[in-house]
C-alpha cells in the first residue's frame, strides 16, 4: 500500500486506502481550527472520487463553523484566485494534480490566495497530529453557497493581462489543438482560446476524471495531441495537467517542445515589455536565466515547490516567475502557477514572433535536461549530500535545496525525496548527450559515496 504523501504542497493519497474519510476529516478539522472560522472556498478537479471527498470537506468545514463557497470543478489556480475574490479566510483545492486517477488530495490555500507557507502548513499538520477540531453548536454551523462563475472571472482576469493585444491575437485566427486530459481544464482552456479568436480543436475535454492517458503533460504522454496537430494542420497545441497549473506546448509538426520551454517563452515576452525581477526554482532550465541576463534583469533561484517560488516573488516584487514543469506565475493575475496565463502569454509571443512554434522554440536558448533518480535505501541522504558538497566546495555550489553545482555550460542538482528512499539528479547541458553524461557521472558518484 502506498503511503499518504504529506508535503508542503498538501496531502495526496490513494482512494480506498491512504486517503480515507477519517484522514480527510482530520486534516480539514485541523485546517478549520487553524483558520478560526470564516469563509472557505472549495473547488475540485474532475476526479471520479471528487464528489465523495468534496462532501466530507464541506461537511467538516461547516461542522467546525466555517462557511463554504463551493465553486465546483475548476483549476487549482481558480480556487486560489477566488480566495482573493471573496476575501476568504482560506481555500481547499481537492486534487492530486498530475497523479493517476486512483489518487486524490488536498491543497491548502491561505487568505492571500497563495498556498500555505511551509511554517503555516506545519502548524496545520501539528493540529492534525493532535486530532484537534472545533465542533460548533447547531446555531453556529457554517453555511454553504454555490458559485458557478469562478471560471468566467478567471478568464476575465487573464484577458486583462497588460501584455496582451487581444485584437491582434484575434486577427491571427490561430488554429490550436488542446488536450485537457479529462481534467478540470476542459472548460476554461477552450473558452479562453475562443475568446482570443482561435479555432479550437479540443480532445479529452469532457471533465470526467477518467483520464484518456497518463495525465502528466510530459512528451511521452502527448502523442495523441501530436497526431491531432499533424492531421488537422493546427498551428500548435497546448496540454495541461488535471488541475490546470502546468502547461506544455506541442509545435506545428506535432512535436512536444518540452515543458521546460513554456516558461522561457513567457519570460521573454514579459521582459521585452517590462524590465523587472524574476524567480525560478533551482531545477528550472537556464534558458530563463539567460533571457533575464540578456535583459539585465535581476534573477533569483528559490527552493523547488510553488510556494517557495511564490514567497520569494512576493519578497522581491518579481514581475514573473515559475517552475520548469510548465508552471508560469504572473503576479499581475495572481501569485500562483496558472496554465491559462501560460496559454495567453504564448499566444501573444506567437503574435509578436510571426513564425512557427518550432521556430519560436529554436529562437530561445537551447538546452537539454535529464532527470534521473538513484536508489539509496538504508543510507542517510543528507550524509551523501554533505560529502558531495565537500568534494565540490571549490565549484560554484548552492546548498539552498540539496546540492546544486553550476558549471560553465551546464549544471547538476541533487535533491532528496521526502517520500521515497531516492536521490533525484537533475542535469542540464547544451545537448542531450552531455546532459546524460553529467547525470550518469553524478549517479556513479552517489553510488560510490553510498558504498563507503
Ligand atoms: Mg498540477
Short mmCIF file of C-alpha atoms and ligand atoms in Angstrom, two decimals:
data_model
loop_
_atom_site.label_atom_id
_atom_site.label_comp_id
_atom_site.label_asym_id
_atom_site.label_seq_id
_atom_site.Cartn_x
_atom_site.Cartn_y
_atom_site.Cartn_z
CA UNK A 1 0.00 0.00 0.00
CA UNK A 2 1.30 3.46 -0.86
CA UNK A 3 1.82 5.96 1.93
CA UNK A 4 -0.15 9.14 2.44
CA UNK A 5 2.07 11.83 0.94
CA UNK A 6 2.24 14.85 3.22
CA UNK A 7 4.31 17.74 1.91
CA UNK A 8 4.38 21.50 1.82
CA UNK A 9 2.05 21.37 -1.21
CA UNK A 10 -0.65 19.47 0.73
CA UNK A 11 -1.59 15.81 1.06
CA UNK A 12 -2.12 13.10 -1.54
CA UNK A 13 -3.25 9.52 -1.13
CA UNK A 14 -4.99 6.67 -2.87
CA UNK A 15 -8.74 6.25 -2.65
CA UNK A 16 -9.73 3.13 -0.74
CA UNK A 17 -6.53 3.13 1.26
CA UNK A 18 -4.48 6.12 2.39
CA UNK A 19 -6.91 8.95 1.57
CA UNK A 20 -9.65 7.66 3.85
CA UNK A 21 -12.68 9.61 5.08
CA UNK A 22 -11.03 9.74 8.54
CA UNK A 23 -7.82 11.20 7.12
CA UNK A 24 -9.74 13.86 5.20
CA UNK A 25 -11.74 14.65 8.34
CA UNK A 26 -8.64 15.05 10.49
CA UNK A 27 -6.84 17.40 8.10
CA UNK A 28 -9.90 19.55 7.40
CA UNK A 29 -10.82 19.78 11.11
CA UNK A 30 -7.24 20.90 11.81
CA UNK A 31 -7.43 23.46 8.99
CA UNK A 32 -10.72 24.79 10.45
CA UNK A 33 -9.10 25.23 13.86
CA UNK A 34 -6.13 26.92 12.18
CA UNK A 35 -8.45 29.35 10.31
CA UNK A 36 -10.61 30.03 13.39
CA UNK A 37 -13.77 30.08 11.25
CA UNK A 38 -14.61 32.38 8.35
CA UNK A 39 -15.30 31.74 4.66
CA UNK A 40 -13.52 28.92 2.85
CA UNK A 41 -13.52 28.48 -0.93
CA UNK A 42 -13.74 24.83 -2.03
CA UNK A 43 -13.06 23.67 -5.59
CA UNK A 44 -12.03 20.36 -7.09
CA UNK A 45 -10.57 18.81 -10.20
CA UNK A 46 -12.63 16.32 -12.19
CA UNK A 47 -11.57 13.09 -10.46
CA UNK A 48 -14.20 10.38 -10.03
CA UNK A 49 -13.54 10.50 -6.27
CA UNK A 50 -14.07 14.28 -6.24
CA UNK A 51 -17.73 14.29 -5.08
CA UNK A 52 -17.03 11.96 -2.14
CA UNK A 53 -14.03 13.99 -0.98
CA UNK A 54 -15.88 17.30 -1.50
CA UNK A 55 -18.86 16.19 0.63
CA UNK A 56 -16.58 15.33 3.54
CA UNK A 57 -14.51 18.51 3.17
CA UNK A 58 -17.60 20.74 3.12
CA UNK A 59 -19.33 18.87 5.95
CA UNK A 60 -16.31 19.06 8.25
CA UNK A 61 -15.77 22.75 7.48
CA UNK A 62 -19.40 23.56 8.32
CA UNK A 63 -19.36 21.38 11.44
CA UNK A 64 -16.38 23.42 12.60
CA UNK A 65 -18.07 26.76 11.98
CA UNK A 66 -16.62 27.68 8.57
CA UNK A 67 -18.84 28.96 5.76
CA UNK A 68 -18.30 27.18 2.43
CA UNK A 69 -18.21 28.70 -1.04
CA UNK A 70 -18.36 25.75 -3.44
CA UNK A 71 -17.09 26.72 -6.91
CA UNK A 72 -17.36 23.24 -8.43
CA UNK A 73 -14.93 21.64 -10.91
CA UNK A 74 -12.25 24.26 -11.51
CA UNK A 75 -8.48 24.61 -11.95
CA UNK A 76 -6.42 24.89 -8.75
CA UNK A 77 -5.37 28.46 -9.69
CA UNK A 78 -9.07 29.37 -9.91
CA UNK A 79 -9.54 28.32 -6.27
CA UNK A 80 -6.56 30.48 -5.32
CA UNK A 81 -7.99 33.49 -7.16
CA UNK A 82 -11.45 33.02 -5.67
CA UNK A 83 -9.99 33.14 -2.15
CA UNK A 84 -8.81 36.64 -3.02
CA UNK A 85 -12.08 37.50 -4.76
CA UNK A 86 -14.16 36.55 -1.72
CA UNK A 87 -11.59 37.84 0.79
CA UNK A 88 -11.98 34.38 2.31
CA UNK A 89 -10.08 33.02 5.29
CA UNK A 90 -8.69 30.23 3.13
CA UNK A 91 -9.33 27.70 0.41
CA UNK A 92 -9.13 24.00 -0.36
CA UNK A 93 -8.30 22.63 -3.79
CA UNK A 94 -9.34 18.98 -3.94
CA UNK A 95 -6.88 17.46 -6.40
CA UNK A 96 -3.97 15.09 -6.78
CA UNK A 97 -2.57 17.29 -9.57
CA UNK A 98 -0.91 15.03 -12.19
CA UNK A 99 -1.14 11.77 -10.21
CA UNK A 100 -3.09 8.87 -11.79
CA UNK A 101 -6.84 8.56 -11.32
CA UNK A 102 -6.86 6.40 -8.18
CA UNK A 103 -5.30 9.32 -6.29
CA UNK A 104 -6.81 12.42 -4.77
CA UNK A 105 -5.63 15.03 -2.31
CA UNK A 106 -6.00 18.39 -0.62
CA UNK A 107 -4.08 21.61 -1.23
CA UNK A 108 -4.43 24.24 1.49
CA UNK A 109 -4.69 27.89 0.45
CA UNK A 110 -4.02 30.88 2.69
CA UNK A 111 -6.10 34.07 2.88
CA UNK A 112 -3.83 35.82 0.33
CA UNK A 113 -4.58 33.19 -2.34
CA UNK A 114 -1.17 31.56 -2.09
CA UNK A 115 -0.60 28.08 -0.71
CA UNK A 116 0.22 27.88 2.98
CA UNK A 117 3.85 28.74 3.63
CA UNK A 118 5.94 25.82 4.93
CA UNK A 119 5.77 27.18 8.50
CA UNK A 120 2.00 27.63 8.39
CA UNK A 121 1.46 24.22 6.78
CA UNK A 122 3.48 22.76 9.65
CA UNK A 123 1.02 24.38 12.11
CA UNK A 124 -1.92 22.67 10.40
CA UNK A 125 -0.11 19.32 10.39
CA UNK A 126 0.63 19.67 14.11
CA UNK A 127 -3.04 20.41 14.86
CA UNK A 128 -3.89 17.32 12.87
CA UNK A 129 -1.38 15.17 14.76
CA UNK A 130 -3.10 16.32 17.97
CA UNK A 131 -6.52 15.47 16.46
CA UNK A 132 -7.74 19.00 17.02
CA UNK A 133 -11.23 20.06 15.95
CA UNK A 134 -13.67 22.76 16.94
CA UNK A 135 -17.22 21.43 16.61
CA UNK A 136 -19.79 24.20 17.00
CA UNK A 137 -23.39 24.12 18.23
CA UNK A 138 -26.33 23.88 15.83
CA UNK A 139 -26.85 27.63 15.53
CA UNK A 140 -23.17 28.33 14.75
CA UNK A 141 -22.82 25.78 11.93
CA UNK A 142 -21.27 27.07 8.71
CA UNK A 143 -23.48 27.78 5.68
CA UNK A 144 -22.90 26.83 2.07
CA UNK A 145 -23.27 28.80 -1.14
CA UNK A 146 -22.55 27.64 -4.69
CA UNK A 147 -20.95 29.85 -7.31
CA UNK A 148 -20.55 28.72 -10.92
CA UNK A 149 -18.97 31.95 -12.20
CA UNK A 150 -15.43 31.37 -10.92
CA UNK A 151 -14.05 30.13 -14.24
CA UNK A 152 -15.53 33.15 -16.06
CA UNK A 153 -13.84 35.52 -13.59
CA UNK A 154 -10.58 33.67 -14.10
CA UNK A 155 -10.85 34.07 -17.90
CA UNK A 156 -11.61 37.79 -17.49
CA UNK A 157 -8.54 38.22 -15.26
CA UNK A 158 -6.35 36.53 -17.88
CA UNK A 159 -7.80 38.68 -20.68
CA UNK A 160 -6.90 41.73 -18.59
CA UNK A 161 -3.16 40.95 -18.67
CA UNK A 162 -1.50 44.21 -19.68
CA UNK A 163 0.85 42.50 -22.17
CA UNK A 164 -1.98 41.13 -24.32
CA UNK A 165 -3.00 42.66 -27.64
CA UNK A 166 -6.36 40.93 -27.79
CA UNK A 167 -7.40 42.37 -31.14
CA UNK A 168 -4.01 41.49 -32.63
CA UNK A 169 -4.25 37.88 -31.41
CA UNK A 170 -7.84 37.59 -32.66
CA UNK A 171 -6.76 38.67 -36.15
CA UNK A 172 -4.23 35.82 -36.32
CA UNK A 173 -7.03 33.22 -36.10
CA UNK A 174 -4.65 30.67 -34.67
CA UNK A 175 -5.72 27.07 -35.13
CA UNK A 176 -4.98 25.49 -31.75
CA UNK A 177 -5.24 21.86 -30.60
CA UNK A 178 -5.88 21.31 -26.90
CA UNK A 179 -5.61 18.24 -24.66
CA UNK A 180 -7.01 18.76 -21.16
CA UNK A 181 -6.82 15.02 -20.36
CA UNK A 182 -10.40 14.89 -18.98
CA UNK A 183 -9.26 17.12 -16.13
CA UNK A 184 -10.56 20.45 -14.84
CA UNK A 185 -9.22 22.39 -17.85
CA UNK A 186 -11.92 21.18 -20.25
CA UNK A 187 -13.99 24.32 -19.86
CA UNK A 188 -11.50 27.13 -19.24
CA UNK A 189 -8.81 26.43 -21.84
CA UNK A 190 -11.09 26.10 -24.93
CA UNK A 191 -13.24 29.04 -23.71
CA UNK A 192 -10.18 31.27 -23.27
CA UNK A 193 -8.82 30.35 -26.70
CA UNK A 194 -12.18 31.05 -28.33
CA UNK A 195 -12.30 34.48 -26.70
CA UNK A 196 -8.91 35.08 -28.30
CA UNK A 197 -10.28 34.26 -31.74
CA UNK A 198 -8.69 30.82 -32.07
CA UNK A 199 -10.13 27.88 -33.93
CA UNK A 200 -10.05 25.23 -31.20
CA UNK A 201 -9.66 21.50 -31.72
CA UNK A 202 -10.19 20.05 -28.26
CA UNK A 203 -9.55 16.44 -27.29
CA UNK A 204 -10.25 14.78 -23.92
CA UNK A 205 -12.19 17.84 -22.84
CA UNK A 206 -15.01 16.00 -21.03
CA UNK A 207 -14.35 16.67 -17.34
CA UNK A 208 -14.99 13.07 -16.27
CA UNK A 209 -11.79 12.39 -14.37
CA UNK A 210 -11.32 9.22 -16.41
CA UNK A 211 -8.03 10.35 -17.87
CA UNK A 212 -7.54 9.32 -21.51
CA UNK A 213 -3.82 8.82 -20.89
CA UNK A 214 -1.22 9.27 -18.15
CA UNK A 215 -2.09 12.80 -17.08
CA UNK A 216 1.33 14.41 -16.52
CA UNK A 217 1.97 16.65 -19.58
CA UNK A 218 5.34 15.05 -20.41
CA UNK A 219 6.34 14.49 -24.07
CA UNK A 220 5.67 10.72 -23.87
CA UNK A 221 2.04 11.42 -22.88
CA UNK A 222 1.32 13.89 -25.70
CA UNK A 223 1.34 11.56 -28.70
CA UNK A 224 -2.40 11.86 -29.26
CA UNK A 225 -2.15 15.65 -29.29
CA UNK A 226 0.77 15.47 -31.73
CA UNK A 227 -1.29 13.24 -34.06
CA UNK A 228 -4.20 15.69 -33.95
CA UNK A 229 -1.91 18.57 -34.90
CA UNK A 230 -0.43 16.62 -37.82
CA UNK A 231 -3.86 15.51 -39.01
CA UNK A 232 -5.62 18.88 -38.77
CA UNK A 233 -2.71 21.17 -39.63
CA UNK A 234 -3.12 23.06 -36.37
CA UNK A 235 -0.59 25.82 -35.70
CA UNK A 236 0.37 24.38 -32.29
CA UNK A 237 -1.14 22.67 -29.26
CA UNK A 238 -1.47 23.03 -25.51
CA UNK A 239 -1.66 20.27 -22.90
CA UNK A 240 -2.44 20.88 -19.26
CA UNK A 241 -2.43 18.64 -16.19
CA UNK A 242 -5.71 17.70 -14.43
CA UNK A 243 -5.69 20.71 -12.07
CA UNK A 244 -4.50 23.12 -14.77
CA UNK A 245 -1.47 24.73 -13.15
CA UNK A 246 1.00 23.23 -15.62
CA UNK A 247 1.02 23.81 -19.37
CA UNK A 248 3.09 22.08 -22.06
CA UNK A 249 3.31 23.11 -25.72
CA UNK A 250 3.38 20.98 -28.87
CA UNK A 251 4.74 22.56 -32.07
CA UNK A 252 3.33 22.85 -35.59
CA UNK A 253 4.87 19.48 -36.55
CA UNK A 254 3.22 17.71 -33.61
CA UNK A 255 6.43 17.53 -31.56
CA UNK A 256 6.31 18.47 -27.86
CA UNK A 257 8.78 21.32 -27.34
CA UNK A 258 9.31 20.16 -23.72
CA UNK A 259 7.58 21.64 -20.70
CA UNK A 260 10.79 23.47 -19.74
CA UNK A 261 10.13 25.80 -22.69
CA UNK A 262 6.74 27.13 -21.57
CA UNK A 263 8.30 29.48 -19.01
CA UNK A 264 11.09 30.96 -21.22
CA UNK A 265 8.50 31.90 -23.87
CA UNK A 266 6.55 33.82 -21.22
CA UNK A 267 9.66 35.31 -19.63
CA UNK A 268 10.99 36.65 -22.93
CA UNK A 269 7.65 38.23 -23.73
CA UNK A 270 7.28 39.88 -20.32
CA UNK A 271 10.85 41.24 -20.19
CA UNK A 272 10.50 42.65 -23.71
CA UNK A 273 7.67 44.80 -22.30
CA UNK A 274 8.70 45.45 -18.74
CA UNK A 275 12.05 45.10 -17.00
CA UNK A 276 11.79 43.58 -13.57
CA UNK A 277 12.79 40.72 -11.34
CA UNK A 278 12.30 37.01 -11.85
CA UNK A 279 12.28 33.98 -9.54
CA UNK A 280 12.60 30.40 -10.79
CA UNK A 281 13.32 27.26 -8.82
CA UNK A 282 16.71 25.56 -8.64
CA UNK A 283 15.78 22.79 -11.09
CA UNK A 284 14.39 25.06 -13.80
CA UNK A 285 16.15 25.44 -17.16
CA UNK A 286 18.90 28.01 -17.52
CA UNK A 287 17.05 29.34 -20.59
CA UNK A 288 15.02 31.77 -18.42
CA UNK A 289 18.20 32.79 -16.61
CA UNK A 290 19.92 33.60 -19.94
CA UNK A 291 16.91 35.67 -21.03
CA UNK A 292 16.91 37.60 -17.73
CA UNK A 293 20.64 38.31 -18.14
CA UNK A 294 20.08 39.46 -21.73
CA UNK A 295 17.52 41.99 -20.49
CA UNK A 296 19.73 42.92 -17.49
CA UNK A 297 17.04 41.76 -15.09
CA UNK A 298 17.64 40.58 -11.54
CA UNK A 299 17.42 36.86 -11.30
CA UNK A 300 16.89 34.66 -8.21
CA UNK A 301 16.54 30.91 -7.77
CA UNK A 302 14.34 29.54 -4.98
CA UNK A 303 13.80 26.12 -3.46
CA UNK A 304 11.68 23.73 -5.52
CA UNK A 305 7.90 23.95 -4.90
CA UNK A 306 5.33 26.51 -5.99
CA UNK A 307 5.02 28.18 -2.59
CA UNK A 308 8.79 28.66 -2.33
CA UNK A 309 8.85 30.39 -5.72
CA UNK A 310 5.72 32.44 -4.90
CA UNK A 311 7.02 33.55 -1.49
CA UNK A 312 10.33 34.70 -2.97
CA UNK A 313 8.46 36.51 -5.76
CA UNK A 314 6.42 38.45 -3.20
CA UNK A 315 9.54 39.21 -1.21
CA UNK A 316 11.45 40.77 -4.12
CA UNK A 317 8.41 42.04 -6.02
CA UNK A 318 9.07 39.94 -9.15
CA UNK A 319 7.17 40.57 -12.38
CA UNK A 320 7.31 36.93 -13.45
CA UNK A 321 8.46 33.57 -12.17
CA UNK A 322 7.68 29.91 -12.19
CA UNK A 323 8.84 26.35 -12.42
CA UNK A 324 10.25 24.39 -15.33
CA UNK A 325 7.40 21.87 -15.25
CA UNK A 326 5.25 24.25 -17.29
CA UNK A 327 4.22 26.38 -14.28
CA UNK A 328 4.12 30.07 -15.16
CA UNK A 329 3.47 32.60 -12.38
CA UNK A 330 2.38 36.11 -13.36
CA UNK A 331 1.69 38.19 -10.21
CA UNK A 332 -0.32 40.65 -12.28
CA UNK A 333 -3.03 37.94 -12.32
CA UNK A 334 -2.14 36.17 -9.06
CA UNK A 335 0.97 34.69 -7.48
CA UNK A 336 0.47 31.03 -8.35
CA UNK A 337 1.16 28.69 -11.27
CA UNK A 338 -1.53 29.14 -13.87
CA UNK A 339 -1.93 27.31 -17.19
CA UNK A 340 -4.50 29.77 -18.68
CA UNK A 341 -1.95 32.56 -18.06
CA UNK A 342 0.70 30.48 -19.85
CA UNK A 343 -1.67 29.91 -22.80
CA UNK A 344 -2.45 33.64 -23.18
CA UNK A 345 1.20 34.72 -22.94
CA UNK A 346 2.19 32.08 -25.51
CA UNK A 347 -0.41 33.39 -27.98
CA UNK A 348 0.93 36.93 -27.55
CA UNK A 349 4.50 35.64 -28.02
CA UNK A 350 3.42 33.89 -31.25
CA UNK A 351 1.70 37.05 -32.50
CA UNK A 352 4.87 39.07 -31.99
CA UNK A 353 7.28 36.39 -33.24
CA UNK A 354 5.47 35.86 -36.52
CA UNK A 355 6.98 32.42 -37.28
CA UNK A 356 6.04 28.86 -36.40
CA UNK A 357 6.12 27.37 -32.91
CA UNK A 358 9.11 25.25 -33.89
CA UNK A 359 10.96 28.40 -34.96
CA UNK A 360 9.96 30.22 -31.77
CA UNK A 361 11.37 27.39 -29.66
CA UNK A 362 14.57 27.35 -31.71
CA UNK A 363 14.98 31.12 -31.21
CA UNK A 364 15.34 30.58 -27.44
CA UNK A 365 18.50 29.45 -25.60
CA UNK A 366 18.89 25.73 -26.34
CA UNK A 367 19.35 23.23 -23.52
CA UNK A 368 18.57 19.62 -22.75
CA UNK A 369 17.58 18.40 -19.32
CA UNK A 370 17.81 14.92 -17.83
CA UNK A 371 16.02 13.79 -14.67
CA UNK A 372 17.35 10.62 -13.02
CA UNK A 373 16.99 9.02 -9.61
CA UNK A 374 19.29 6.81 -7.59
CA UNK A 375 18.07 4.31 -5.03
CA UNK A 376 19.71 4.99 -1.65
CA UNK A 377 17.67 2.65 0.53
CA UNK A 378 19.08 2.48 4.06
CA UNK A 379 21.51 5.38 3.60
CA UNK A 380 21.10 8.87 5.03
CA UNK A 381 20.56 11.19 2.03
CA UNK A 382 21.85 14.19 3.97
CA UNK A 383 25.16 12.44 4.53
CA UNK A 384 25.57 11.80 0.81
CA UNK A 385 24.73 15.42 0.00
CA UNK A 386 27.18 16.66 2.68
CA UNK A 387 30.01 14.61 1.21
CA UNK A 388 29.23 15.83 -2.31
CA UNK A 389 29.14 19.43 -1.09
CA UNK A 390 32.56 18.95 0.50
CA UNK A 391 34.01 17.41 -2.66
CA UNK A 392 32.77 20.25 -4.88
CA UNK A 393 33.24 23.13 -2.46
CA UNK A 394 35.57 24.94 -4.88
CA UNK A 395 32.99 24.93 -7.68
CA UNK A 396 30.06 27.32 -7.95
CA UNK A 397 27.84 25.48 -5.49
CA UNK A 398 24.45 26.28 -3.94
CA UNK A 399 23.14 24.41 -0.88
CA UNK A 400 19.72 26.09 -0.58
CA UNK A 401 17.82 22.95 -1.63
CA UNK A 402 20.06 19.87 -1.77
CA UNK A 403 23.26 20.41 -3.73
CA UNK A 404 23.40 22.35 -6.97
CA UNK A 405 26.64 22.77 -8.88
CA UNK A 406 26.83 25.26 -11.72
CA UNK A 407 29.44 24.65 -14.40
CA UNK A 408 30.25 26.95 -17.31
CA UNK A 409 27.88 25.32 -19.82
CA UNK A 410 25.84 23.03 -17.60
CA UNK A 411 24.59 22.31 -14.09
CA UNK A 412 23.56 19.43 -11.89
CA UNK A 413 21.11 19.46 -8.97
CA UNK A 414 20.80 16.66 -6.41
CA UNK A 415 17.83 16.57 -4.02
CA UNK A 416 16.46 14.04 -1.61
CA UNK A 417 12.85 12.91 -1.83
CA UNK A 418 10.61 13.31 1.21
CA UNK A 419 8.50 10.32 0.28
CA UNK A 420 10.89 7.71 -1.22
CA UNK A 421 14.43 6.46 -0.44
CA UNK A 422 15.88 8.05 -3.57
CA UNK A 423 18.08 10.96 -4.61
CA UNK A 424 16.92 12.94 -7.60
CA UNK A 425 19.60 14.01 -10.05
CA UNK A 426 18.65 16.73 -12.50
CA UNK A 427 21.21 17.88 -15.04
CA UNK A 428 21.14 20.38 -17.87
CA UNK A 429 23.62 20.91 -20.71
CA UNK A 430 23.59 22.35 -24.24
CA UNK A 431 22.69 18.93 -25.68
CA UNK A 432 21.17 15.62 -24.60
CA UNK A 433 24.41 13.66 -24.73
CA UNK A 434 26.22 15.97 -22.34
CA UNK A 435 23.21 16.21 -20.01
CA UNK A 436 23.07 12.39 -19.85
CA UNK A 437 26.80 12.12 -19.24
CA UNK A 438 26.61 14.63 -16.39
CA UNK A 439 23.64 12.90 -14.72
CA UNK A 440 25.33 9.47 -15.13
CA UNK A 441 28.57 10.79 -13.66
CA UNK A 442 26.83 12.08 -10.55
CA UNK A 443 24.76 8.90 -10.30
CA UNK A 444 28.05 6.96 -10.10
CA UNK A 445 29.45 9.38 -7.54
CA UNK A 446 26.37 8.95 -5.32
CA UNK A 447 26.74 5.17 -5.51
CA UNK A 448 30.43 5.35 -4.67
CA UNK A 449 29.76 7.57 -1.66
CA UNK A 450 26.93 5.23 -0.55
CA UNK A 451 29.26 2.22 -0.54
CA UNK A 452 31.84 3.85 1.73
MG1 LIG B 1 -0.98 20.38 -11.08
#
